[in-house]
Structures are given as C-alpha cells and as structure tokens.
Short mmCIF file of C-alpha atoms in Angstrom, two decimals:
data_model
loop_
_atom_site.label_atom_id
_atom_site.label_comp_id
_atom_site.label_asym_id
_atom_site.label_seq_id
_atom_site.Cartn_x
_atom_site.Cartn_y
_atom_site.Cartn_z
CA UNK A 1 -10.36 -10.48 -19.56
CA UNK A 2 -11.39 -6.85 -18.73
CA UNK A 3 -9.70 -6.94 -14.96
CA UNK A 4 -6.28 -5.07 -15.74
CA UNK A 5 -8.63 -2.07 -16.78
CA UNK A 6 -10.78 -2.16 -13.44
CA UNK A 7 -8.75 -0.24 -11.11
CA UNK A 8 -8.67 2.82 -14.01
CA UNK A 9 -12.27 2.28 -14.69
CA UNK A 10 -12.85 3.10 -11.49
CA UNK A 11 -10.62 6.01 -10.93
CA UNK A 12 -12.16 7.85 -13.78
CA UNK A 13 -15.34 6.92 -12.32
CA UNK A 14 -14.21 8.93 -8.70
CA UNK A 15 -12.45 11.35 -10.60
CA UNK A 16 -15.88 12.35 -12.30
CA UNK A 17 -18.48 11.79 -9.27
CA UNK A 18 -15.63 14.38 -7.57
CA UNK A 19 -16.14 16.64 -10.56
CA UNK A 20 -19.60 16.41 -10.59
CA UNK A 21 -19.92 16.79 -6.49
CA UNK A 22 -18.11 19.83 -6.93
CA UNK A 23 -19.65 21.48 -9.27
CA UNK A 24 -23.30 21.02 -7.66
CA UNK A 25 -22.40 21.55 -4.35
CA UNK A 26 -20.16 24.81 -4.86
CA UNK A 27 -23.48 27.06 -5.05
CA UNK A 28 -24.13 25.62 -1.76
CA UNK A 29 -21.25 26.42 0.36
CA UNK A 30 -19.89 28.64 -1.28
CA UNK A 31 -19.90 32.50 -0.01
CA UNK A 32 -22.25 34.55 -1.12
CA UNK A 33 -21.03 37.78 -0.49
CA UNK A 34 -21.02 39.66 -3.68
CA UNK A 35 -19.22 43.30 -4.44
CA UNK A 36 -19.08 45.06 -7.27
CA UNK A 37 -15.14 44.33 -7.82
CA UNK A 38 -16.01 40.99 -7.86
CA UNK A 39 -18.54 41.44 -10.76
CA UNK A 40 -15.65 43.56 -12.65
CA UNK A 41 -13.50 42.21 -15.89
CA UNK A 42 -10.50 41.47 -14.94
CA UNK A 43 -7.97 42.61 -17.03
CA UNK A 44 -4.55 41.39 -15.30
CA UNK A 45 -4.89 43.80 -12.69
CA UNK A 46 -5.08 47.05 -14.85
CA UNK A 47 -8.75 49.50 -15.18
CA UNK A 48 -9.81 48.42 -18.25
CA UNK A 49 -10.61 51.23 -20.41
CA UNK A 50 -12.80 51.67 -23.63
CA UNK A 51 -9.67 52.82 -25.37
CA UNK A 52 -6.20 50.76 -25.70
CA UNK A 53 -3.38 52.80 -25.12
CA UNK A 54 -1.90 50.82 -28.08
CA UNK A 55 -2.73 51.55 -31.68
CA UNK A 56 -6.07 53.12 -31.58
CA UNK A 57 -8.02 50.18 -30.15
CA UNK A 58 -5.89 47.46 -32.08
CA UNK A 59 -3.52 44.75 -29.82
CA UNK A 60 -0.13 44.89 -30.68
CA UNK A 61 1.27 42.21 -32.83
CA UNK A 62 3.79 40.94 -30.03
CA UNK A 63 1.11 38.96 -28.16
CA UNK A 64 0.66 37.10 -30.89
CA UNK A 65 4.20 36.24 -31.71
CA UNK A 66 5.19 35.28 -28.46
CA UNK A 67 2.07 33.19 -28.02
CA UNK A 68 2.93 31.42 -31.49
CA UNK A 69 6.41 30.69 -30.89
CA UNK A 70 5.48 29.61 -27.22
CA UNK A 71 3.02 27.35 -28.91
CA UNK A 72 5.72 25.93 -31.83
CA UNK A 73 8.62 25.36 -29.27
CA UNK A 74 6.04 23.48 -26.96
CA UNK A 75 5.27 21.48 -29.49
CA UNK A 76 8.52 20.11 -30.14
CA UNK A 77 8.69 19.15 -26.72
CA UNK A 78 5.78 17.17 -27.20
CA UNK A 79 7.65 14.95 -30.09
CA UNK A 80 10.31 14.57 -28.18
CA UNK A 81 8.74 12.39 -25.29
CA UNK A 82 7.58 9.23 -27.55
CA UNK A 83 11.30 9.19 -28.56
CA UNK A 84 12.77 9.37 -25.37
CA UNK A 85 10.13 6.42 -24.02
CA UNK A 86 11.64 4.46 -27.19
CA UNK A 87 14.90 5.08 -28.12
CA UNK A 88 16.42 1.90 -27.13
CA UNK A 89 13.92 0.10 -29.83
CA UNK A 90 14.54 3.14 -32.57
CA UNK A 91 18.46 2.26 -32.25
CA UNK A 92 20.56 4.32 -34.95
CA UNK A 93 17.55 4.95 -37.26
CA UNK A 94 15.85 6.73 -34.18
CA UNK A 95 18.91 8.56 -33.31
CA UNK A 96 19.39 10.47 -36.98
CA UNK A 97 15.95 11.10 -37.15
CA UNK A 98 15.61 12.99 -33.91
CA UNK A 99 18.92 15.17 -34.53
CA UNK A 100 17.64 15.81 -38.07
CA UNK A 101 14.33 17.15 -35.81
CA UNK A 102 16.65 18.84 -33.67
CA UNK A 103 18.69 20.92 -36.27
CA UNK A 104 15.64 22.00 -38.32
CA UNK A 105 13.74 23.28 -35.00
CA UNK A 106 16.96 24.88 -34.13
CA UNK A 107 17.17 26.52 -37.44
CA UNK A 108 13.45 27.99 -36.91
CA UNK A 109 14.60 28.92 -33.22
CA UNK A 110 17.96 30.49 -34.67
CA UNK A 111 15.85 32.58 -37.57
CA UNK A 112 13.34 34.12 -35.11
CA UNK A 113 16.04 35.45 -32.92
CA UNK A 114 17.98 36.44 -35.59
CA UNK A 115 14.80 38.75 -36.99
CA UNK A 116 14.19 40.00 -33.75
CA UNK A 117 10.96 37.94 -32.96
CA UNK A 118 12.08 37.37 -29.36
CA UNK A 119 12.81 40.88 -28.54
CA UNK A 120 10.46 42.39 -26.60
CA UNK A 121 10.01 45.72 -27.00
#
C-alpha cells in the first residue's frame, strides 16, 4: 500500500545522509587557513563603522519598504500557482475570482507608485 511513496522516502533519506555527511566532514577537509579578513563582518563589501552615515545610527526607512513590498508582490505570486495548476476545474467561477485578485493587487501596486514608495532615493 505504502510503495508509490518508496522512491521519495528514500530520496529524502539521501538528501539528509548528504546533509548530514557534509556538515561533519566539512571541518575535515576543509582549509584551515585563517586571516583576519576572514574573521571580519561583512557588511556588503563596505568598512563597517561604529557610526551610520545615515541618521545618527538609525537605518533608513527605504530598506524596509522595499523589503515589504518585495515580500507582498511575492506573495501574490505564490496564489497565483494553485490557480494556474487548476484552472481548467475552477472554470468561470475560477476565472472572476483571480481577476478580482488581480485588480485589487494592482490597485495596491498602482497606490505605492503613485506615493512614491518605489522611488528610490
């Protein structure tokens, strides 16, 4: 009863005695040749220094925004895959539903241009 799930049972199974090898035998044969730039933060490539140019020690609010809006337009992607795997079964209901889904995530992508939220300044 169980033998359709065997050949995935066993991938996971390689996929984690992989993970596992890995991780135990990176210490191993690995380099060991340690410098101090390689103890360093990294900070995308800049010197980090104790005080942000920006603000006074404060991040500026555009990170944020940008990772927000990445994070709601992603999303949407993500509800539009289980329609386009079933949108022969949905049929007409399916269809209105996913422009109503549309239009109202292009009305929050329309508002944030028009306040300037993908302006980068």
């Amino acid at each position: 009863m169980l033998d359709p799930y065997l050949p995935m049972v066993l991938l996971f199974a390689l996929a984690g005695a992989f993970a596992l090898f890995s991780v135990t035998a990176a210490p191993y044969i690995g380099p060991r040749r340690y410098n101090r730039a390689k103890l360093d933060a990294y900070e995308c490539g800049i010197e980090p220094s104790p005080d942000p140019v920006v603000g006074g020690g404060r991040m500026p609010v555009a990170y944020y925004l940008t990772a927000m809006l990445f994070i709601l337009f992603d999303i949407e992607m993500v509800f539009l895959y289980p329609f386009a795997v079933s949108a022969d079964a949905l049929g007409l209901f399916g269809l209105v539903e996913i422009v109503l889904f549309i239009v109202t995530v292009g009305f929050a992508y329309i508002y944030v241009w028009r306040r300037g939220g993908l302006d980068w300044n």
